[in-house]
Amino acid sequence: MPTDAAGIATASAEVDRVTALVAAAEEELARVTVLAEAAADADRAAQESLVAAQAAQVQTAAQLQTAIAATEVAEADVATLGREAFMGQQSLGAATVLLDAAGPEDVLQRAATLERLGVDRAERLEAVELVQDQQEDADAAAQTAVTQLDAAAATAAQADAAAQGELAAAQASYATAEAERAALAQQLLDAQVALLSAQGVEDAEAAAAAAATRATEVATAGTGQLVTGRITSCYGSRWGTTHYGIDIAAPIGTPIYAPEGGVVLQAGPASGFGQAVYLQHPNGVITLYGHVDSFDVRAGQVVETGQKIAEVGNRGQSTGPHLHIETHYAGLYQDRQDPAPWLQAHGIDVGSCG
């Protein structure tokens, strides 16, 4: 019938229109989240460099103090040599020593003694020169360490300020985009109900709601467990930076489960993430779960596959409640790879990220 066909076409067009708008809003949400996390990652790296520079400065300062102490001992030894020479204890002329000898054997013994005294003085003077050189080297190293520490501190301060600025801007942008997305989501649901009704589907509202729920649970399909949520950003180069994980939006308090058993390396405060849990699995891979609101495990604890480890939060450099998951293959923050293959191997459906 023409009327029904026209109604279906109108409803379908409206669904397509609103779907595109929702996708654009979600893209903006993903963009601001990724940029905020990138700023946090740069801040974390700068803070780690600062800690390393502080340790180097402490080490070189200790080495300098050791060198200064050795120089003082050596210089005191030289002063003793000077006093001995002045008092004549070790400065008897060779001719006098030899003329006073009782015989040929005594002459040889006295000559050998004079030679040993000369060698001893030379070695002691060389030792002084050596420790003085060591002190100069230690002083130069200490000055370099201080310069590097100052530079690292300045970089860390700049990175922290940039991260905080990026977060503030991202949160404002996120709030706007999230409000728009929520409104559009309702429009989309209404349009889908209209389309299903035009197509003759009974209880169109329930059918549309069920379809929307399935669309937001892409992270729970499959045989594994992780979190019930909607994937908003994948791993890779995006918006001029590298996103090192997968983001899954979910309400605060949503349970997070371990996709595989392992040992808890850390659980608690984490730079950039507010709070995070780090699990090391049997093959050495470390998985990171960031921005968590609370955690159920502690460092050193052994967890089993499917065990609840934390709850979704909005802490740290976060624009909205979500889980950020990463996989590290050579130690913490070393060789970070796309989590999708690892998650898929453990029965986790990563949707478009796969």
mmCIF file of N, CA and C in Angstrom, residues 173-290:
data_model
loop_
_atom_site.group_PDB
_atom_site.id
_atom_site.type_symbol
_atom_site.label_atom_id
_atom_site.label_comp_id
_atom_site.label_asym_id
_atom_site.label_seq_id
_atom_site.Cartn_x
_atom_site.Cartn_y
_atom_site.Cartn_z
ATOM 1 N N SER A 173 34.275 19.241 26.499
ATOM 2 C CA SER A 173 33.833 18.780 25.191
ATOM 3 C C SER A 173 33.040 17.488 25.322
ATOM 4 N N TYR A 174 33.498 16.617 26.215
ATOM 5 C CA TYR A 174 32.816 15.333 26.417
ATOM 6 C C TYR A 174 31.408 15.549 26.943
ATOM 7 N N ALA A 175 31.269 16.475 27.899
ATOM 8 C CA ALA A 175 29.953 16.728 28.480
ATOM 9 C C ALA A 175 28.962 17.176 27.410
ATOM 10 N N THR A 176 29.444 18.044 26.522
ATOM 11 C CA THR A 176 28.585 18.522 25.444
ATOM 12 C C THR A 176 28.217 17.387 24.491
ATOM 13 N N ALA A 177 29.254 16.629 24.097
ATOM 14 C CA ALA A 177 29.030 15.542 23.147
ATOM 15 C C ALA A 177 28.165 14.438 23.742
ATOM 16 N N GLU A 178 28.371 14.156 25.030
ATOM 17 C CA GLU A 178 27.590 13.103 25.680
ATOM 18 C C GLU A 178 26.119 13.504 25.780
ATOM 19 N N ALA A 179 25.864 14.774 26.082
ATOM 20 C CA ALA A 179 24.477 15.247 26.140
ATOM 21 C C ALA A 179 23.825 15.146 24.764
ATOM 22 N N GLU A 180 24.585 15.506 23.751
ATOM 23 C CA GLU A 180 24.069 15.411 22.382
ATOM 24 C C GLU A 180 23.822 13.954 22.004
ATOM 25 N N ARG A 181 24.766 13.083 22.370
ATOM 26 C CA ARG A 181 24.613 11.672 22.028
ATOM 27 C C ARG A 181 23.401 11.064 22.724
ATOM 28 N N ALA A 182 23.183 11.428 23.987
ATOM 29 C CA ALA A 182 22.037 10.890 24.728
ATOM 30 C C ALA A 182 20.721 11.324 24.080
ATOM 31 N N ALA A 183 20.676 12.586 23.680
ATOM 32 C CA ALA A 183 19.455 13.077 23.031
ATOM 33 C C ALA A 183 19.243 12.382 21.694
ATOM 34 N N LEU A 184 20.332 12.220 20.953
ATOM 35 C CA LEU A 184 20.237 11.557 19.651
ATOM 36 C C LEU A 184 19.873 10.084 19.804
ATOM 37 N N ALA A 185 20.401 9.461 20.862
ATOM 38 C CA ALA A 185 20.084 8.053 21.098
ATOM 39 C C ALA A 185 18.588 7.870 21.307
ATOM 40 N N GLN A 186 17.980 8.804 22.018
ATOM 41 C CA GLN A 186 16.536 8.717 22.219
ATOM 42 C C GLN A 186 15.794 8.947 20.906
ATOM 43 N N GLN A 187 16.308 9.910 20.109
ATOM 44 C CA GLN A 187 15.702 10.137 18.798
ATOM 45 C C GLN A 187 15.819 8.898 17.922
ATOM 46 N N LEU A 188 16.983 8.262 18.002
ATOM 47 C CA LEU A 188 17.199 7.054 17.211
ATOM 48 C C LEU A 188 16.242 5.952 17.642
ATOM 49 N N LEU A 189 16.083 5.808 18.949
ATOM 50 C CA LEU A 189 15.176 4.781 19.453
ATOM 51 C C LEU A 189 13.747 5.056 18.969
ATOM 52 N N ASP A 190 13.337 6.329 19.025
ATOM 53 C CA ASP A 190 12.000 6.691 18.557
ATOM 54 C C ASP A 190 11.837 6.387 17.065
ATOM 55 N N ALA A 191 12.881 6.709 16.299
ATOM 56 C CA ALA A 191 12.829 6.473 14.856
ATOM 57 C C ALA A 191 12.773 4.980 14.551
ATOM 58 N N GLN A 192 13.515 4.185 15.325
ATOM 59 C CA GLN A 192 13.501 2.742 15.107
ATOM 60 C C GLN A 192 12.147 2.144 15.487
ATOM 61 N N VAL A 193 11.540 2.665 16.533
ATOM 62 C CA VAL A 193 10.204 2.208 16.919
ATOM 63 C C VAL A 193 9.218 2.517 15.803
ATOM 64 N N ALA A 194 9.344 3.726 15.242
ATOM 65 C CA ALA A 194 8.445 4.118 14.145
ATOM 66 C C ALA A 194 8.636 3.210 12.942
ATOM 67 N N LEU A 195 9.902 2.883 12.640
ATOM 68 C CA LEU A 195 10.188 2.014 11.499
ATOM 69 C C LEU A 195 9.628 0.617 11.726
ATOM 70 N N LEU A 196 9.867 0.064 12.923
ATOM 71 C CA LEU A 196 9.376 -1.279 13.219
ATOM 72 C C LEU A 196 7.843 -1.315 13.201
ATOM 73 N N SER A 197 7.242 -0.244 13.691
ATOM 74 C CA SER A 197 5.772 -0.176 13.663
ATOM 75 C C SER A 197 5.270 -0.130 12.231
ATOM 76 N N ALA A 198 5.946 0.658 11.396
ATOM 77 C CA ALA A 198 5.550 0.757 9.983
ATOM 78 C C ALA A 198 5.733 -0.572 9.278
ATOM 79 N N GLN A 199 6.704 -1.371 9.755
ATOM 80 C CA GLN A 199 6.943 -2.679 9.153
ATOM 81 C C GLN A 199 6.010 -3.749 9.716
ATOM 82 N N GLY A 200 5.156 -3.370 10.670
ATOM 83 C CA GLY A 200 4.179 -4.306 11.213
ATOM 84 C C GLY A 200 4.698 -5.155 12.347
ATOM 85 N N VAL A 201 5.820 -4.780 12.971
ATOM 86 C CA VAL A 201 6.371 -5.561 14.088
ATOM 87 C C VAL A 201 5.535 -5.319 15.334
ATOM 88 N N GLU A 202 5.141 -6.393 16.006
ATOM 89 C CA GLU A 202 4.384 -6.267 17.237
ATOM 90 C C GLU A 202 5.314 -5.827 18.373
ATOM 91 N N ASP A 203 4.801 -5.025 19.270
ATOM 92 C CA ASP A 203 5.564 -4.490 20.409
ATOM 93 C C ASP A 203 6.895 -3.899 19.915
ATOM 94 N N ALA A 204 6.766 -2.937 19.033
ATOM 95 C CA ALA A 204 7.939 -2.316 18.413
ATOM 96 C C ALA A 204 8.875 -1.699 19.439
ATOM 97 N N GLU A 205 8.326 -1.158 20.516
ATOM 98 C CA GLU A 205 9.161 -0.510 21.527
ATOM 99 C C GLU A 205 10.099 -1.521 22.193
ATOM 100 N N ALA A 206 9.572 -2.682 22.550
ATOM 101 C CA ALA A 206 10.387 -3.715 23.192
ATOM 102 C C ALA A 206 11.448 -4.226 22.228
ATOM 103 N N ALA A 207 11.088 -4.411 20.969
ATOM 104 C CA ALA A 207 12.039 -4.904 19.972
ATOM 105 C C ALA A 207 13.163 -3.902 19.752
ATOM 106 N N ALA A 208 12.822 -2.617 19.678
ATOM 107 C CA ALA A 208 13.841 -1.585 19.465
ATOM 108 C C ALA A 208 14.769 -1.487 20.669
ATOM 109 N N ALA A 209 14.208 -1.578 21.879
ATOM 110 C CA ALA A 209 15.011 -1.509 23.098
ATOM 111 C C ALA A 209 15.968 -2.690 23.185
ATOM 112 N N ALA A 210 15.484 -3.890 22.805
ATOM 113 C CA ALA A 210 16.337 -5.077 22.832
ATOM 114 C C ALA A 210 17.484 -4.946 21.845
ATOM 115 N N ALA A 211 17.203 -4.394 20.664
ATOM 116 C CA ALA A 211 18.243 -4.204 19.649
ATOM 117 C C ALA A 211 19.285 -3.211 20.143
ATOM 118 N N ALA A 212 18.836 -2.142 20.804
ATOM 119 C CA ALA A 212 19.767 -1.139 21.334
ATOM 120 C C ALA A 212 20.637 -1.739 22.427
ATOM 121 N N THR A 213 20.080 -2.591 23.269
ATOM 122 C CA THR A 213 20.850 -3.231 24.335
ATOM 123 C C THR A 213 21.922 -4.142 23.757
ATOM 124 N N ARG A 214 21.556 -4.922 22.745
ATOM 125 C CA ARG A 214 22.543 -5.806 22.118
ATOM 126 C C ARG A 214 23.687 -5.008 21.510
ATOM 127 N N ALA A 215 23.364 -3.857 20.970
ATOM 128 C CA ALA A 215 24.380 -3.035 20.321
ATOM 129 C C ALA A 215 25.379 -2.473 21.317
ATOM 130 N N THR A 216 24.992 -2.371 22.570
ATOM 131 C CA THR A 216 25.908 -1.807 23.570
ATOM 132 C C THR A 216 26.650 -2.872 24.365
ATOM 133 N N GLU A 217 26.481 -4.128 24.012
ATOM 134 C CA GLU A 217 27.121 -5.186 24.777
ATOM 135 C C GLU A 217 28.138 -5.963 23.953
ATOM 136 N N VAL A 218 28.805 -5.271 23.040
ATOM 137 C CA VAL A 218 29.760 -5.955 22.166
ATOM 138 C C VAL A 218 30.959 -6.497 22.913
ATOM 139 N N ALA A 219 31.185 -5.999 24.111
ATOM 140 C CA ALA A 219 32.364 -6.452 24.850
ATOM 141 C C ALA A 219 32.096 -7.662 25.726
ATOM 142 N N THR A 220 30.904 -8.219 25.668
ATOM 143 C CA THR A 220 30.616 -9.377 26.502
ATOM 144 C C THR A 220 30.276 -10.625 25.700
ATOM 145 N N ALA A 221 30.156 -10.461 24.399
ATOM 146 C CA ALA A 221 29.840 -11.634 23.575
ATOM 147 C C ALA A 221 31.035 -12.580 23.560
ATOM 148 N N GLY A 222 30.798 -13.823 23.212
ATOM 149 C CA GLY A 222 31.886 -14.796 23.171
ATOM 150 C C GLY A 222 31.906 -15.627 24.432
ATOM 151 N N THR A 223 32.976 -16.403 24.606
ATOM 152 C CA THR A 223 33.058 -17.318 25.737
ATOM 153 C C THR A 223 33.740 -16.704 26.943
ATOM 154 N N GLY A 224 34.471 -15.609 26.748
ATOM 155 C CA GLY A 224 35.207 -14.997 27.852
ATOM 156 C C GLY A 224 34.417 -13.913 28.547
ATOM 157 N N GLN A 225 34.983 -13.397 29.632
ATOM 158 C CA GLN A 225 34.378 -12.316 30.381
ATOM 159 C C GLN A 225 35.352 -11.159 30.499
ATOM 160 N N LEU A 226 34.854 -9.956 30.386
ATOM 161 C CA LEU A 226 35.659 -8.762 30.624
ATOM 162 C C LEU A 226 34.771 -7.711 31.287
ATOM 163 N N VAL A 227 33.904 -7.080 30.491
ATOM 164 C CA VAL A 227 33.015 -6.060 31.021
ATOM 165 C C VAL A 227 31.838 -5.892 30.068
ATOM 166 N N THR A 228 30.688 -5.509 30.605
ATOM 167 C CA THR A 228 29.533 -5.220 29.764
ATOM 168 C C THR A 228 29.566 -3.739 29.407
ATOM 169 N N GLY A 229 29.783 -3.440 28.138
ATOM 170 C CA GLY A 229 29.899 -2.047 27.739
ATOM 171 C C GLY A 229 29.941 -1.884 26.238
ATOM 172 N N ARG A 230 30.217 -0.660 25.830
ATOM 173 C CA ARG A 230 30.232 -0.306 24.409
ATOM 174 C C ARG A 230 31.623 0.161 24.025
ATOM 175 N N ILE A 231 32.245 -0.506 23.062
ATOM 176 C CA ILE A 231 33.585 -0.118 22.630
ATOM 177 C C ILE A 231 33.512 1.231 21.917
ATOM 178 N N THR A 232 34.305 2.177 22.412
ATOM 179 C CA THR A 232 34.285 3.527 21.839
ATOM 180 C C THR A 232 35.563 3.877 21.087
ATOM 181 N N SER A 233 36.653 3.183 21.375
ATOM 182 C CA SER A 233 37.901 3.497 20.679
ATOM 183 C C SER A 233 38.812 2.287 20.659
ATOM 184 N N CYS A 234 39.431 2.057 19.498
ATOM 185 C CA CYS A 234 40.337 0.917 19.332
ATOM 186 C C CYS A 234 41.796 1.352 19.464
ATOM 187 N N TYR A 235 42.671 0.382 19.410
ATOM 188 C CA TYR A 235 44.115 0.626 19.464
ATOM 189 C C TYR A 235 44.594 1.196 18.127
ATOM 190 N N GLY A 236 45.587 2.070 18.191
ATOM 191 C CA GLY A 236 46.218 2.530 16.952
ATOM 192 C C GLY A 236 46.367 4.029 16.873
ATOM 193 N N SER A 237 46.814 4.494 15.713
ATOM 194 C CA SER A 237 47.033 5.914 15.471
ATOM 195 C C SER A 237 45.699 6.601 15.208
ATOM 196 N N ARG A 238 45.381 7.581 16.039
ATOM 197 C CA ARG A 238 44.109 8.285 15.895
ATOM 198 C C ARG A 238 44.281 9.741 16.318
ATOM 199 N N TRP A 239 43.752 10.647 15.497
ATOM 200 C CA TRP A 239 43.761 12.075 15.805
ATOM 201 C C TRP A 239 45.158 12.603 16.140
ATOM 202 N N GLY A 240 46.150 12.150 15.410
ATOM 203 C CA GLY A 240 47.500 12.663 15.578
ATOM 204 C C GLY A 240 48.282 12.093 16.741
ATOM 205 N N THR A 241 47.751 11.064 17.383
ATOM 206 C CA THR A 241 48.474 10.442 18.486
ATOM 207 C C THR A 241 48.262 8.934 18.421
ATOM 208 N N THR A 242 48.912 8.212 19.308
ATOM 209 C CA THR A 242 48.747 6.754 19.360
ATOM 210 C C THR A 242 47.919 6.380 20.576
ATOM 211 N N HIS A 243 46.843 5.644 20.323
ATOM 212 C CA HIS A 243 46.017 5.135 21.414
ATOM 213 C C HIS A 243 46.475 3.722 21.703
ATOM 214 N N TYR A 244 47.002 3.500 22.911
ATOM 215 C CA TYR A 244 47.664 2.238 23.217
ATOM 216 C C TYR A 244 46.729 1.155 23.759
ATOM 217 N N GLY A 245 45.431 1.430 23.772
ATOM 218 C CA GLY A 245 44.523 0.410 24.292
ATOM 219 C C GLY A 245 43.184 0.423 23.603
ATOM 220 N N ILE A 246 42.224 -0.221 24.233
ATOM 221 C CA ILE A 246 40.830 -0.226 23.778
ATOM 222 C C ILE A 246 39.988 0.377 24.890
ATOM 223 N N ASP A 247 39.106 1.288 24.530
ATOM 224 C CA ASP A 247 38.215 1.917 25.500
ATOM 225 C C ASP A 247 36.820 1.312 25.392
ATOM 226 N N ILE A 248 36.239 1.008 26.550
ATOM 227 C CA ILE A 248 34.894 0.438 26.600
ATOM 228 C C ILE A 248 34.060 1.264 27.565
ATOM 229 N N ALA A 249 33.098 1.991 27.035
ATOM 230 C CA ALA A 249 32.234 2.817 27.878
ATOM 231 C C ALA A 249 31.242 1.952 28.629
ATOM 232 N N ALA A 250 31.056 2.277 29.905
ATOM 233 C CA ALA A 250 30.110 1.541 30.746
ATOM 234 C C ALA A 250 29.814 2.387 31.978
ATOM 235 N N PRO A 251 28.684 2.189 32.616
ATOM 236 C CA PRO A 251 28.352 2.960 33.815
ATOM 237 C C PRO A 251 29.343 2.701 34.948
ATOM 238 N N ILE A 252 29.538 3.712 35.787
ATOM 239 C CA ILE A 252 30.405 3.534 36.958
ATOM 240 C C ILE A 252 29.861 2.387 37.816
ATOM 241 N N GLY A 253 30.761 1.529 38.250
ATOM 242 C CA GLY A 253 30.383 0.388 39.069
ATOM 243 C C GLY A 253 30.182 -0.898 38.308
ATOM 244 N N THR A 254 30.236 -0.840 36.966
ATOM 245 C CA THR A 254 30.091 -2.060 36.165
ATOM 246 C C THR A 254 31.246 -3.014 36.472
ATOM 247 N N PRO A 255 30.984 -4.281 36.773
ATOM 248 C CA PRO A 255 32.055 -5.220 37.128
ATOM 249 C C PRO A 255 33.041 -5.457 35.972
ATOM 250 N N ILE A 256 34.316 -5.609 36.326
ATOM 251 C CA ILE A 256 35.377 -5.954 35.378
ATOM 252 C C ILE A 256 35.941 -7.299 35.817
ATOM 253 N N TYR A 257 36.038 -8.220 34.877
ATOM 254 C CA TYR A 257 36.505 -9.574 35.189
ATOM 255 C C TYR A 257 37.837 -9.850 34.492
ATOM 256 N N ALA A 258 38.638 -10.720 35.088
ATOM 257 C CA ALA A 258 39.917 -11.103 34.494
ATOM 258 C C ALA A 258 39.674 -12.064 33.337
ATOM 259 N N PRO A 259 40.068 -11.702 32.110
ATOM 260 C CA PRO A 259 39.873 -12.609 30.977
ATOM 261 C C PRO A 259 40.713 -13.873 31.093
ATOM 262 N N GLU A 260 41.799 -13.791 31.871
ATOM 263 C CA GLU A 260 42.674 -14.946 32.112
ATOM 264 C C GLU A 260 43.270 -14.787 33.502
ATOM 265 N N GLY A 261 43.558 -15.906 34.149
ATOM 266 C CA GLY A 261 44.165 -15.863 35.465
ATOM 267 C C GLY A 261 45.575 -15.296 35.422
ATOM 268 N N GLY A 262 46.079 -14.921 36.577
ATOM 269 C CA GLY A 262 47.432 -14.380 36.657
ATOM 270 C C GLY A 262 47.723 -13.843 38.044
ATOM 271 N N VAL A 263 48.800 -13.067 38.119
ATOM 272 C CA VAL A 263 49.232 -12.470 39.380
ATOM 273 C C VAL A 263 49.046 -10.957 39.298
ATOM 274 N N VAL A 264 48.523 -10.366 40.354
ATOM 275 C CA VAL A 264 48.335 -8.920 40.388
ATOM 276 C C VAL A 264 49.680 -8.251 40.652
ATOM 277 N N LEU A 265 50.146 -7.471 39.682
ATOM 278 C CA LEU A 265 51.395 -6.731 39.870
ATOM 279 C C LEU A 265 51.160 -5.476 40.699
ATOM 280 N N GLN A 266 50.124 -4.753 40.355
ATOM 281 C CA GLN A 266 49.762 -3.529 41.071
ATOM 282 C C GLN A 266 48.247 -3.391 41.081
ATOM 283 N N ALA A 267 47.760 -2.716 42.096
ATOM 284 C CA ALA A 267 46.341 -2.392 42.173
ATOM 285 C C ALA A 267 46.207 -1.156 43.054
ATOM 286 N N GLY A 268 45.827 -0.045 42.448
ATOM 287 C CA GLY A 268 45.734 1.182 43.223
ATOM 288 C C GLY A 268 46.028 2.400 42.377
ATOM 289 N N PRO A 269 46.536 3.473 43.002
ATOM 290 C CA PRO A 269 46.815 4.715 42.275
ATOM 291 C C PRO A 269 47.752 4.476 41.089
ATOM 292 N N ALA A 270 47.431 5.108 39.970
ATOM 293 C CA ALA A 270 48.243 4.952 38.753
ATOM 294 C C ALA A 270 48.216 6.268 37.991
ATOM 295 N N SER A 271 49.399 6.748 37.635
ATOM 296 C CA SER A 271 49.523 8.018 36.925
ATOM 297 C C SER A 271 48.693 8.005 35.648
ATOM 298 N N GLY A 272 47.849 9.023 35.498
ATOM 299 C CA GLY A 272 47.025 9.143 34.305
ATOM 300 C C GLY A 272 45.716 8.405 34.387
ATOM 301 N N PHE A 273 45.702 7.275 35.095
ATOM 302 C CA PHE A 273 44.502 6.445 35.174
ATOM 303 C C PHE A 273 43.728 6.641 36.478
ATOM 304 N N GLY A 274 44.261 7.429 37.377
ATOM 305 C CA GLY A 274 43.614 7.578 38.676
ATOM 306 C C GLY A 274 43.837 6.340 39.514
ATOM 307 N N GLN A 275 43.212 5.252 39.093
ATOM 308 C CA GLN A 275 43.425 3.935 39.699
ATOM 309 C C GLN A 275 43.457 2.898 38.576
ATOM 310 N N ALA A 276 44.268 1.869 38.776
ATOM 311 C CA ALA A 276 44.376 0.830 37.752
ATOM 312 C C ALA A 276 44.766 -0.495 38.388
ATOM 313 N N VAL A 277 44.490 -1.570 37.662
ATOM 314 C CA VAL A 277 44.905 -2.915 38.057
ATOM 315 C C VAL A 277 45.790 -3.460 36.944
ATOM 316 N N TYR A 278 46.913 -4.082 37.336
ATOM 317 C CA TYR A 278 47.838 -4.677 36.376
ATOM 318 C C TYR A 278 47.957 -6.164 36.684
ATOM 319 N N LEU A 279 47.630 -6.999 35.709
ATOM 320 C CA LEU A 279 47.743 -8.451 35.879
ATOM 321 C C LEU A 279 48.845 -8.999 34.979
ATOM 322 N N GLN A 280 49.687 -9.858 35.531
ATOM 323 C CA GLN A 280 50.679 -10.563 34.708
ATOM 324 C C GLN A 280 50.210 -12.002 34.536
ATOM 325 N N HIS A 281 50.110 -12.423 33.280
ATOM 326 C CA HIS A 281 49.567 -13.735 32.955
ATOM 327 C C HIS A 281 50.693 -14.755 32.761
ATOM 328 N N PRO A 282 50.350 -16.050 32.707
ATOM 329 C CA PRO A 282 51.377 -17.094 32.662
ATOM 330 C C PRO A 282 52.409 -16.941 31.548
ATOM 331 N N ASN A 283 52.013 -16.399 30.401
ATOM 332 C CA ASN A 283 52.972 -16.261 29.304
ATOM 333 C C ASN A 283 53.754 -14.954 29.364
ATOM 334 N N GLY A 284 53.593 -14.198 30.461
ATOM 335 C CA GLY A 284 54.358 -12.970 30.639
ATOM 336 C C GLY A 284 53.642 -11.702 30.219
ATOM 337 N N VAL A 285 52.553 -11.826 29.472
ATOM 338 C CA VAL A 285 51.804 -10.643 29.040
ATOM 339 C C VAL A 285 51.183 -9.960 30.260
ATOM 340 N N ILE A 286 51.261 -8.631 30.274
ATOM 341 C CA ILE A 286 50.652 -7.848 31.342
ATOM 342 C C ILE A 286 49.439 -7.113 30.771
ATOM 343 N N THR A 287 48.299 -7.257 31.432
ATOM 344 C CA THR A 287 47.116 -6.504 31.021
ATOM 345 C C THR A 287 46.861 -5.394 32.031
ATOM 346 N N LEU A 288 46.511 -4.230 31.512
ATOM 347 C CA LEU A 288 46.260 -3.050 32.337
ATOM 348 C C LEU A 288 44.788 -2.679 32.237
ATOM 349 N N TYR A 289 44.163 -2.388 33.371
ATOM 350 C CA TYR A 289 42.763 -1.995 33.426
ATOM 351 C C TYR A 289 42.712 -0.625 34.108
ATOM 352 N N GLY A 290 42.499 0.438 33.315
ATOM 353 C CA GLY A 290 42.633 1.784 33.842
ATOM 354 C C GLY A 290 41.328 2.511 34.088
#
